[in-house]
Every structure is written in structure tokens, then in C-alpha cells.
């Protein structure tokens, strides 16, 4: 089937279903909750939803541990609810991209139950089993570590062997070298495509192929083994095969979570003619401030940030990158990149400077109203197993206080707090008395209802920006040029296509100062303000521009 590649002009909104909206008062978000907010999404203007996993799951990792790929998690509803949800999305011109978590399953998946039951079970080879090392086999088969701390292997008494899990021990890795596993994955994708799904966000997809012999990883203080399974030996073969058996048969979009993907290998991963993935998420900009999971927060460095985004703008036109600043795996963006006293100004500045670049934008639920981290979060409030594990390990070494300090800044939990709909009890997220995780107390001031009523809110700004962006060829495929790359305070770039030229100027600091604009940008006949996070001032580009805290402006010049 010929692909329309609709994702090149889409704006995606990520829903983390557990925290989006609860319809039945049990304190857990669900599908009928999503249905009740479809008009909100339509109003926001997004054209696609990425839904984090909603399949059957014992919720060891909030749905990223799937026990049945063809059914809906009990707490979230039924397949009928799901059908109503996707029909409601399609009726509003919104596509649905589901999460495809197939590097691993839940240990409660039927395949794994069979697999662990005996060495000659037909499902044995669906997973990766090995004998232990050492005289009595009591040492794990190699030194690989789980991304969620500890060894990547768990011993199983039934058959006296160990199984591999790059995440928690309740998330055993599938053995992609087994052709049956690969066919199962293609069948699962086709099952959902037949139901109308428009694509998949492919979870940790670059980890699927492990090097033969599973050799020990080189020394690394935290994560060992990466070099033996990140874009492993058969990665391309397996993804191409899956593309041929499933993804290419529908007008789909697939976006890969990009561990190990940089601008240097992006083409290998997503070039259209390879018929593998369509789009990619990089971690490059994210990890320079907030590395995935284990370490303490790093200091934001604008020069590096600009360099990474600018490099990604060089991606060839037969490839597609993604633009994001938040998702369910990181703390909220606002405190990371700016001071909270300027909360909405920072939010708008980030939106202008990142979403006018080339690539498919992703907005994470709550980002559009400027939700923040939870102040003073305490260890007992953490729900993410990773936060809990990190705290416990640190406490053992007398580092409990440092762990609390770090987690208060970077735990994944912050992004998973319930969506703040109104100033009603529990932020209007539920009608019940309890919520599965705490609501950020600042919901009284920061919520959708308040944002809808106030014309200058971040929410209205997002609506405007999305409208401006959709169908805009300058943004979708125009050229990119950065100015003053070494400037530590300001990001200045230009986007151009044919005779149209946009200029973006963004002050990433909380200070006001006079900025000398590059000469080339001060020569024009006409200058129009397209988007601006201050009410007035700076209505044209001049040689010396007084930029206020976090001021960002997009101009069109002629
Ligand atoms: C991805 C998901 C994350 C999950 C992990 C294991 O990184 O985004 O939430 O914990 O994979 O599935
Ligand atoms: Ca519910």
C-alpha cells in the first residue's frame, strides 16, 4: 500500500491513560475518561494521539509489561470502549498510535508461563534462557544490568536456568531470533491495524536483537551490556521483516524509541527506502540534562542543546525526526529549562523554539497547561518502581537524602501525576476520594478550566501554535539555519522555503538584556510577528533587541 506519510504534517498528543481522566471514580484513568475528553483534544488542535499501553497487564511497569496483547486492561475498560474511543477520534480527524511493547512481555503472559514450565515446552524459546555461571551455576549467565537496576537475569528454580530481562524481572525479554516470536509480533500489529489503529510507537525497539553468545558487557558504573544489544546484529533484518509482514500493508506511522540513535545513524534507522521504521525519537537533547533513569540531574547547557537540535535539522528529507520535550519517562520540562516564577512564559518559549523546527511534534498530557513537578515529593509518594528501587539502594549506602533530592527533580513520577482538569477536588481527574497516585497540590491554580478561561494562557498559546504549524510548508520542510551558535543565552534560527522566511529568537534566561542581532536578519522590507510570549514590544527585528526574561518571538520577514 502506498504510504501517504501523513505523520510529516501531524501534531501528536501523548496520553498516559492511567493519569489522564477517570470515568468511574476508582481513581485510575480509563478509556471512557479519554472518550469524555475527545472534544478537548479536538479543540487543542492535535491530529494524532499516542496512547501509552492500555493492554492487559499486571502493571508492574504501568502497562509496559503486557500479559495479553489483544485485549484491554481491566482497569481501563473493554474492547468495546476502545472501539468507541478510536471511532470518536477518527470522527474528529484524530489518528491513534498505540504503544507496541515487544522487546519484552509480562512474566504473566501465557507464553512466559509456558516457557518457564519446562525446557521442552514449545514456548521455551520464546524467551532467553541460559545456565548460570560458576561451579554451582549460581551466578547470572553474564554481567548485563537491568535498566531498572540490578542484574538483567533472574534465576528460575523450575528448570534451574536464568532468564534475561533488560527491565524488571517481571518483564522477560522475548527471543527475537525465534521466527515464531517475530510472526507473533506481526500478527499482533495486524490485529490492531484491522481494528483501525493508525500506527505504533515502538517501545525500546532498538534492544530487540542480542549478540550471539551474549558476551559480557564492558565496564560501566551503571548500565552494562548495551553494546551487545543496542541496534544489535539482526535489528535491521527483523524490523524490515516486520515492516513487510505488517506495517507496509497499511497507511501507517511507526516511531521508534531511540536508545542508541544519534543523527549519525538516524538514516540507517528511518530512511524511507529501507522500509523499516518511519520516524525516530532521539534521546540526545533529553539526556544532556536528564539522563534516563539512574543518575542525578545535570546542568542545562543551551549551546549543547542548540547544537543537538541543529544537527538533527540536517536529517535528510527521506527521514523523519520527532520533536519533544516531555514524556512519561522524564520529570516535567518547565523546572528543567526555566524558573517557575515565569512558568507560562517559559512554556511558550520552549514551544516556539522547539516546535517551529522540522520534525513531528509530540506534546505530553499536561504540558499544554504547564504542569510542573510535585514540590517536596516524599519517598512514600513514589509509585514508579524505578524511583522506589533507587531510593532503597541509596538508603542502604547512607545516601537516602541525596536520592530524595535527585528524585524530587527527576523521578518519572512527576509526569505521571493525574492530569489537572479543574480546581475541583482531586483536580477534577476523578469523582472518587482517592487517586492511584497523588495529585499535584498546585492544581488549584494550574488546571485546564482556568487555562480555558484566560485568553493569554499557555493552553491558548498551544492552540494557536498548532493551528499555525499544521499544513505550514516552511515548518514542515523548509531549510534551517542557526545564528550565533556559541551564544549561551539566546537561540536564533531561521526557517525558509521559496520566498518565505521565518526567524525565531528565544531568550533562554531569566534576565533582561540587550542582544545584538546578526546583521543578515536585520535586512528586510516587511516584518510580521507570528508568535510571541509577551503581549507587546519587539514587534520587529532591530539591531539591538532588548529581550525580556524567556522572551521568544517568531517573525516572518520579507
Ligand atoms: C520505555 C518506556 C518506559 C518503560 C520501558 C520498559 O522506555 O517508555 O516507560 O519503562 O520502556 O518498557
Ligand atoms: Ca477508572
Coordinates of N, CA, C and O in Angstrom, one line a residue, residues 188-335:
X188 N 0.2 -9.5 15.9 CA -0.4 -8.5 16.8 C -0.6 -7.2 16.2 O -1.7 -6.6 16.3
X189 N 0.4 -6.7 15.4 CA 0.2 -5.4 14.7 C -0.9 -5.5 13.8 O -1.8 -4.6 13.7
X190 N -1.0 -6.6 13.0 CA -2.1 -6.7 12.0 C -3.5 -6.7 12.7 O -4.5 -6.2 12.2
X191 N -3.5 -7.4 13.8 CA -4.8 -7.4 14.6 C -5.3 -6.0 14.9 O -6.5 -5.7 14.7
X192 N -4.4 -5.2 15.3 CA -4.8 -3.8 15.7 C -5.0 -2.9 14.4 O -5.9 -2.1 14.4
X193 N -4.2 -3.2 13.4 CA -4.5 -2.4 12.2 C -5.9 -2.7 11.6 O -6.6 -1.8 11.2
X194 N -6.3 -4.0 11.7 CA -7.6 -4.4 11.2 C -8.7 -3.7 12.0 O -9.8 -3.5 11.5
X195 N -8.4 -3.4 13.2 CA -9.3 -2.6 14.1 C -9.3 -1.1 13.8 O -10.0 -0.4 14.5
X196 N -8.4 -0.7 13.0 CA -8.4 0.7 12.7 C -7.2 1.6 13.2 O -7.2 2.8 13.0
X197 N -6.3 0.9 14.0 CA -5.2 1.7 14.5 C -4.3 2.3 13.4 O -4.2 1.7 12.3
X198 N -3.8 3.5 13.6 CA -3.0 4.2 12.6 C -1.5 4.0 12.7 O -0.8 4.5 11.8
X199 N -1.1 3.4 13.7 CA 0.4 3.2 13.8 C 0.8 2.8 15.2 O 0.0 2.6 16.1
X200 N 2.1 2.7 15.4 CA 2.7 2.2 16.6 C 3.9 3.1 17.1 O 4.7 3.4 16.2
X201 N 4.0 3.3 18.3 CA 5.2 3.9 19.0 C 5.9 2.6 19.5 O 5.3 1.9 20.3
X202 N 7.1 2.4 19.0 CA 7.7 1.1 19.3 C 8.7 1.2 20.5 O 9.8 1.8 20.4
X203 N 8.3 0.7 21.6 CA 9.0 0.8 22.8 C 10.4 0.1 22.8 O 10.5 -1.1 22.3
X204 N 11.4 0.7 23.3 CA 12.8 0.2 23.3 C 13.1 -0.7 22.2 O 13.7 -1.8 22.3
X205 N 12.7 -0.3 21.0 CA 12.7 -1.2 19.8 C 14.2 -1.5 19.4 O 14.4 -2.6 18.9
X206 N 15.1 -0.6 19.7 CA 16.5 -0.9 19.3 C 17.2 -1.9 20.2 O 18.4 -2.2 20.0
X207 N 16.5 -2.5 21.1 CA 17.1 -3.5 22.0 C 16.7 -5.0 21.6 O 17.1 -5.9 22.2
X208 N 16.0 -5.1 20.5 CA 15.4 -6.5 20.3 C 16.4 -7.5 19.8 O 16.1 -8.7 20.1
X209 N 17.5 -7.1 19.2 CA 18.4 -8.2 18.7 C 19.7 -8.2 19.6 O 20.4 -7.3 19.6
X210 N 19.9 -9.4 20.2 CA 21.0 -9.5 21.1 C 22.1 -10.3 20.4 O 21.9 -11.2 19.6
X211 N 23.4 -9.9 20.7 CA 24.5 -10.5 20.1 C 24.6 -12.0 20.4 O 24.4 -12.4 21.6
X212 N 25.0 -12.8 19.5 CA 25.1 -14.2 19.7 C 26.1 -14.5 20.8 O 27.1 -13.8 20.9
X213 N 25.8 -15.4 21.7 CA 26.7 -15.8 22.7 C 26.5 -14.9 24.0 O 27.1 -15.1 25.0
X214 N 25.8 -13.8 23.8 CA 25.5 -12.9 24.9 C 26.8 -12.6 25.7 O 26.8 -12.8 26.9
X215 N 27.8 -12.0 25.1 CA 29.1 -11.7 25.8 C 28.9 -10.7 26.9 O 28.0 -9.8 26.8
X216 N 29.8 -10.8 27.8 CA 29.8 -9.8 28.9 C 30.0 -8.4 28.4 O 30.6 -8.1 27.3
X217 N 29.3 -7.4 29.0 CA 29.5 -6.0 28.6 C 30.7 -5.4 29.2 O 31.3 -5.9 30.2
X218 N 31.2 -4.3 28.5 CA 32.4 -3.7 29.0 C 32.0 -2.9 30.3 O 30.8 -2.7 30.6
X219 N 33.1 -2.6 31.1 CA 32.8 -2.0 32.4 C 32.1 -0.6 32.3 O 32.3 0.2 31.4
X220 N 31.1 -0.5 33.1 CA 30.3 0.8 33.1 C 29.7 0.8 34.5 O 29.2 -0.2 35.0
X221 N 29.7 2.0 35.2 CA 29.2 2.1 36.5 C 27.7 1.7 36.7 O 27.3 1.2 37.7
X222 N 26.9 2.0 35.7 CA 25.5 1.7 35.8 C 25.0 0.7 34.9 O 24.5 -0.4 35.3
X223 N 25.0 0.9 33.6 CA 24.4 0.0 32.6 C 25.4 -0.8 31.9 O 26.2 -0.2 31.1
X224 N 25.4 -2.1 32.1 CA 26.3 -2.9 31.4 C 25.7 -3.8 30.3 O 24.6 -4.3 30.6
X225 N 26.3 -3.9 29.2 CA 25.8 -4.8 28.1 C 25.3 -4.1 26.9 O 25.2 -4.7 25.8
X226 N 25.0 -2.8 27.0 CA 24.4 -2.0 25.9 C 25.0 -2.4 24.5 O 24.2 -2.5 23.6
X227 N 26.3 -2.4 24.5 CA 27.0 -2.6 23.2 C 26.6 -3.9 22.5 O 26.9 -4.1 21.4
X228 N 26.0 -4.8 23.3 CA 25.7 -6.1 22.7 C 24.2 -6.3 22.4 O 23.8 -7.4 21.9
X229 N 23.4 -5.2 22.6 CA 22.0 -5.4 22.2 C 21.4 -4.1 21.7 O 20.3 -4.0 21.3
X230 N 22.2 -3.0 21.6 CA 21.6 -1.7 21.1 C 21.9 -1.7 19.6 O 23.0 -1.8 19.1
X231 N 20.8 -1.7 18.8 CA 20.8 -1.9 17.3 C 21.7 -3.1 17.1 O 22.7 -3.1 16.3
X232 N 21.4 -4.2 17.6 CA 22.1 -5.5 17.6 C 22.2 -6.1 16.2 O 21.7 -5.5 15.2
X233 N 22.9 -7.2 16.0 CA 23.3 -7.8 14.7 C 22.1 -8.0 13.7 O 22.3 -7.7 12.5
X234 N 20.9 -8.4 14.2 CA 19.8 -8.6 13.3 C 18.7 -7.6 13.4 O 17.6 -7.8 12.9
X235 N 19.0 -6.5 14.1 CA 18.0 -5.5 14.2 C 17.3 -5.1 12.9 O 16.1 -5.2 12.8
X236 N 18.1 -4.7 11.9 CA 17.5 -4.3 10.6 C 16.8 -5.4 9.9 O 15.7 -5.1 9.4
X237 N 17.3 -6.5 10.0 CA 16.6 -7.7 9.3 C 15.2 -7.9 9.9 O 14.2 -8.0 9.2
X238 N 15.2 -7.9 11.2 CA 13.9 -8.2 11.9 C 12.9 -7.0 11.7 O 11.7 -7.3 11.6
X239 N 13.4 -5.8 11.8 CA 12.4 -4.7 11.6 C 11.9 -4.6 10.2 O 10.7 -4.4 9.9
X240 N 12.8 -4.9 9.2 CA 12.4 -4.9 7.8 C 11.3 -6.0 7.6 O 10.3 -5.8 6.9
X241 N 11.6 -7.1 8.2 CA 10.6 -8.2 8.0 C 9.3 -7.8 8.6 O 8.2 -8.1 8.0
X242 N 9.3 -7.2 9.8 CA 8.0 -6.8 10.4 C 7.3 -5.8 9.6 O 6.1 -5.8 9.4
X243 N 8.1 -4.9 9.0 CA 7.5 -3.9 8.1 C 6.8 -4.5 6.9 O 5.7 -4.2 6.6
X244 N 7.5 -5.6 6.4 CA 6.9 -6.2 5.2 C 5.7 -7.1 5.6 O 4.7 -7.1 4.8
X245 N 5.7 -7.7 6.7 CA 4.6 -8.5 7.1 C 3.4 -7.7 7.7 O 2.3 -8.3 7.8
X246 N 3.7 -6.5 8.0 CA 2.6 -5.8 8.7 C 2.5 -4.3 8.3 O 1.7 -3.8 7.6
X247 N 3.5 -3.5 8.8 CA 3.5 -2.0 8.8 C 3.3 -1.5 7.4 O 2.6 -0.5 7.2
X248 N 3.9 -2.2 6.4 CA 3.8 -1.6 5.0 C 2.4 -1.9 4.3 O 2.1 -1.3 3.3
X249 N 1.6 -2.7 5.0 CA 0.3 -3.1 4.4 C -0.8 -2.0 4.7 O -1.9 -2.2 4.1
X250 N -0.5 -1.1 5.5 CA -1.5 -0.1 5.9 C -0.8 1.3 5.8 O 0.4 1.4 5.8
X251 N -1.7 2.3 5.8 CA -1.1 3.7 5.7 C -0.7 4.1 7.1 O -1.3 5.0 7.8
X252 N 0.4 3.6 7.6 CA 0.7 3.7 9.0 C 1.9 4.7 9.3 O 2.6 5.2 8.4
X253 N 2.1 4.9 10.6 CA 3.2 5.6 11.1 C 3.8 4.7 12.2 O 3.1 4.2 13.0
X254 N 5.1 4.5 12.1 CA 5.8 3.8 13.2 C 6.9 4.7 13.7 O 7.6 5.3 12.9
X255 N 7.0 4.9 15.0 CA 8.0 5.7 15.5 C 8.8 4.9 16.6 O 8.1 4.3 17.5
X256 N 10.1 4.9 16.5 CA 10.9 4.0 17.4 C 11.5 4.8 18.5 O 12.0 5.9 18.3
X257 N 11.3 4.3 19.7 CA 12.0 4.9 20.8 C 13.5 4.6 20.6 O 13.9 3.4 20.4
X258 N 14.3 5.6 20.7 CA 15.6 5.6 20.0 C 16.9 5.4 20.9 O 17.8 6.1 20.7
X259 N 16.9 4.5 21.8 CA 18.1 4.2 22.6 C 19.2 3.9 21.5 O 19.0 3.1 20.6
X260 N 20.3 4.7 21.6 CA 21.4 4.4 20.7 C 21.3 5.1 19.4 O 22.2 5.0 18.5
X261 N 20.3 5.9 19.2 CA 20.1 6.6 17.9 C 20.6 8.0 18.0 O 20.2 8.8 18.8
X262 N 21.5 8.3 17.1 CA 22.0 9.7 17.0 C 21.8 10.2 15.6 O 21.4 9.4 14.7
X263 N 22.1 11.4 15.3 CA 21.9 11.9 14.0 C 22.8 11.2 13.0 O 22.5 11.0 11.8
X264 N 23.9 10.6 13.5 CA 24.8 9.9 12.6 C 24.3 8.6 12.1 O 24.7 8.1 11.0
X265 N 23.5 7.9 12.9 CA 22.9 6.7 12.3 C 21.4 6.7 12.0 O 20.8 5.7 11.7
X266 N 20.8 7.9 12.2 CA 19.4 8.0 12.0 C 18.9 7.5 10.6 O 17.9 6.9 10.5
X267 N 19.7 7.8 9.6 CA 19.3 7.5 8.3 C 19.2 5.9 8.2 O 18.3 5.4 7.5
X268 N 20.1 5.2 8.8 CA 20.1 3.8 8.8 C 18.8 3.2 9.4 O 18.3 2.2 9.1
X269 N 18.3 4.0 10.3 CA 17.1 3.5 11.1 C 15.8 3.9 10.4 O 14.9 3.1 10.4
X270 N 15.7 5.1 9.8 CA 14.4 5.5 9.3 C 14.3 6.0 7.8 O 13.3 6.4 7.4
X271 N 15.4 5.8 7.0 CA 15.3 6.2 5.6 C 14.1 5.4 5.0 O 14.0 4.2 5.2
X272 N 13.3 6.2 4.2 CA 12.1 5.5 3.7 C 12.3 4.3 2.9 O 11.6 3.3 3.0
X273 N 13.4 4.3 2.0 CA 13.6 3.2 1.1 C 14.0 1.9 1.9 O 14.0 0.8 1.3
X274 N 14.4 2.1 3.1 CA 14.8 0.9 3.9 C 13.6 0.1 4.3 O 13.7 -1.1 4.6
X275 N 12.4 0.7 4.3 CA 11.2 0.1 4.7 C 11.4 -0.6 6.1 O 11.2 -1.8 6.3
X276 N 11.7 0.3 7.0 CA 11.8 -0.2 8.4 C 10.9 0.7 9.3 O 9.7 0.7 9.0
X277 N 11.5 1.5 10.2 CA 10.6 2.4 10.9 C 10.4 3.7 10.1 O 11.3 4.0 9.3
X278 N 9.3 4.4 10.4 CA 9.1 5.7 9.7 C 9.8 6.9 10.4 O 10.2 7.8 9.8
X279 N 9.7 6.9 11.7 CA 10.2 8.1 12.5 C 11.0 7.6 13.7 O 10.8 6.4 14.1
X280 N 11.7 8.5 14.3 CA 12.5 8.2 15.4 C 12.4 9.2 16.5 O 12.3 10.4 16.2
X281 N 12.5 8.8 17.7 CA 12.7 9.7 18.9 C 14.2 9.6 19.2 O 14.7 8.5 19.5
X282 N 14.9 10.7 19.3 CA 16.2 10.6 19.8 C 16.2 11.0 21.3 O 15.3 11.6 21.8
X283 N 17.2 10.6 22.0 CA 17.4 11.0 23.4 C 18.4 12.0 23.6 O 18.7 12.5 24.7
X284 N 19.1 12.4 22.5 CA 20.3 13.2 22.6 C 20.0 14.5 23.4 O 20.8 14.9 24.2
X285 N 19.0 15.3 23.1 CA 18.8 16.5 23.7 C 18.3 16.3 25.2 O 18.7 17.1 26.1
X286 N 17.6 15.2 25.4 CA 17.0 14.9 26.7 C 18.1 14.5 27.7 O 18.1 15.0 28.8
X287 N 19.0 13.7 27.2 CA 20.0 13.1 28.2 C 21.0 14.1 28.5 O 21.8 13.9 29.5
X288 N 21.1 15.2 27.8 CA 22.2 16.2 28.2 C 21.7 17.0 29.5 O 22.5 17.6 30.1
X289 N 20.5 16.9 29.8 CA 20.0 17.5 31.1 C 19.5 16.4 32.1 O 19.5 16.7 33.3
X290 N 19.1 15.3 31.6 CA 18.4 14.4 32.4 C 18.5 13.0 31.9 O 17.6 12.5 31.3
X291 N 19.6 12.3 32.2 CA 19.8 11.0 31.6 C 18.8 10.0 32.1 O 18.2 10.1 33.2
X292 N 18.5 9.0 31.3 CA 17.4 8.1 31.5 C 17.7 7.3 32.8 O 18.7 6.6 32.9
X293 N 16.8 7.5 33.7 CA 16.8 6.7 35.0 C 17.8 6.9 36.0 O 17.6 7.6 37.0
X294 N 19.1 6.5 35.9 CA 19.8 6.3 37.1 C 20.6 7.5 37.7 O 20.7 7.6 38.9
X295 N 21.1 8.4 36.9 CA 21.9 9.4 37.5 C 21.2 10.7 38.1 O 20.1 10.9 37.9
X296 N 22.0 11.6 38.7 CA 21.5 12.8 39.2 C 21.3 13.8 38.0 O 22.0 13.7 37.0
X297 N 20.5 14.9 38.2 CA 20.2 15.8 37.2 C 21.5 16.6 36.8 O 22.4 16.8 37.6
X298 N 21.6 16.9 35.5 CA 22.8 17.7 35.0 C 22.3 19.1 34.8 O 21.2 19.4 34.7
X299 N 23.3 20.0 34.6 CA 23.0 21.4 34.4 C 22.7 21.6 32.9 O 23.3 21.1 32.1
X300 N 21.7 22.4 32.7 CA 21.3 22.7 31.3 C 22.3 23.6 30.6 O 22.8 24.5 31.1
X301 N 22.6 23.2 29.4 CA 23.7 23.9 28.6 C 23.1 24.2 27.3 O 22.9 23.4 26.4
X302 N 22.7 25.5 27.1 CA 22.0 25.9 25.9 C 22.8 25.7 24.6 O 22.2 25.3 23.6
X303 N 24.1 25.9 24.7 CA 24.9 25.7 23.5 C 24.8 24.3 23.0 O 24.6 24.0 21.8
X304 N 24.9 23.4 23.9 CA 24.8 22.0 23.5 C 23.4 21.6 23.0 O 23.2 20.9 22.0
X305 N 22.4 22.1 23.7 CA 21.0 21.9 23.3 C 20.8 22.4 21.9 O 20.2 21.7 21.1
X306 N 21.3 23.6 21.6 CA 21.1 24.1 20.2 C 21.8 23.3 19.2 O 21.3 23.0 18.1
X307 N 23.0 22.8 19.6 CA 23.8 22.1 18.7 C 23.1 20.8 18.3 O 23.0 20.3 17.2
X308 N 22.5 20.1 19.4 CA 21.9 18.8 19.1 C 20.6 19.0 18.2 O 20.5 18.3 17.2
X309 N 19.8 20.0 18.5 CA 18.6 20.2 17.7 C 19.1 20.6 16.3 O 18.5 20.2 15.3
X310 N 20.1 21.5 16.2 CA 20.5 22.0 14.9 C 21.1 20.8 14.0 O 20.8 20.7 12.9
X311 N 21.8 19.9 14.7 CA 22.3 18.8 13.9 C 21.2 17.9 13.4 O 21.2 17.4 12.3
X312 N 20.1 17.7 14.2 CA 19.0 16.9 13.8 C 18.2 17.6 12.6 O 17.6 16.9 11.9
X313 N 18.4 18.9 12.5 CA 17.7 19.6 11.4 C 18.3 19.2 10.1 O 17.8 19.4 9.0
X314 N 19.5 18.6 10.1 CA 20.2 18.2 8.9 C 19.7 16.8 8.4 O 20.2 16.3 7.4
X315 N 18.8 16.3 9.1 CA 18.3 14.9 8.7 C 17.7 15.0 7.3 O 17.0 15.9 6.9
X316 N 18.1 14.0 6.4 CA 17.6 14.1 5.1 C 16.1 14.0 4.9 O 15.4 13.5 5.9
X317 N 15.6 14.5 3.8 CA 14.1 14.6 3.7 C 13.4 13.2 3.6 O 12.2 13.1 3.7
X318 N 14.2 12.2 3.4 CA 13.5 10.8 3.3 C 13.5 10.2 4.7 O 13.3 9.0 4.9
X319 N 13.8 11.0 5.8 CA 13.7 10.5 7.1 C 12.9 11.4 8.0 O 12.7 12.6 7.6
X320 N 12.4 11.0 9.1 CA 11.6 11.9 9.9 C 12.0 11.8 11.4 O 12.0 10.7 12.0
X321 N 12.3 13.0 11.9 CA 12.6 13.0 13.4 C 11.4 13.5 14.2 O 10.4 13.8 13.6
X322 N 11.5 13.4 15.5 CA 10.4 13.8 16.3 C 10.9 15.0 17.2 O 12.0 15.1 17.5
X323 N 9.9 15.9 17.6 CA 10.2 17.0 18.4 C 9.5 16.8 19.7 O 8.3 16.8 19.7
X324 N 10.2 16.7 20.8 CA 9.5 16.5 22.1 C 10.3 17.1 23.2 O 11.6 17.1 23.1
X325 N 9.7 17.6 24.3 CA 10.4 18.0 25.5 C 9.9 17.3 26.7 O 10.5 17.4 27.8
X326 N 8.8 16.5 26.6 CA 8.3 15.8 27.7 C 7.8 14.4 27.3 O 7.3 14.3 26.2
X327 N 7.8 13.5 28.2 CA 7.0 12.3 28.0 C 6.9 11.6 29.4 O 7.3 12.2 30.4
X328 N 6.4 10.4 29.4 CA 6.1 9.8 30.7 C 7.4 9.3 31.4 O 7.3 8.7 32.5
X329 N 8.5 9.4 30.8 CA 9.8 8.8 31.4 C 10.7 9.9 32.0 O 11.8 9.6 32.4
X330 N 10.2 11.2 31.9 CA 11.0 12.2 32.5 C 10.2 13.1 33.4 O 9.0 13.2 33.2
X331 N 10.9 13.8 34.3 CA 10.1 14.8 35.1 C 9.6 15.9 34.1 O 10.0 15.9 33.0
X332 N 8.9 16.8 34.6 CA 8.3 17.9 33.8 C 9.4 18.8 33.3 O 10.4 19.0 33.9
X333 N 9.1 19.4 32.1 CA 10.1 20.2 31.4 C 10.3 21.6 32.1 O 11.5 22.1 32.1
X334 N 9.3 22.2 32.6 CA 9.4 23.6 32.9 C 10.5 23.9 34.0 O 11.4 24.7 33.8
X335 N 10.5 23.1 35.1 CA 11.6 23.4 36.0 C 13.0 23.1 35.5 O 14.0 23.6 36.0

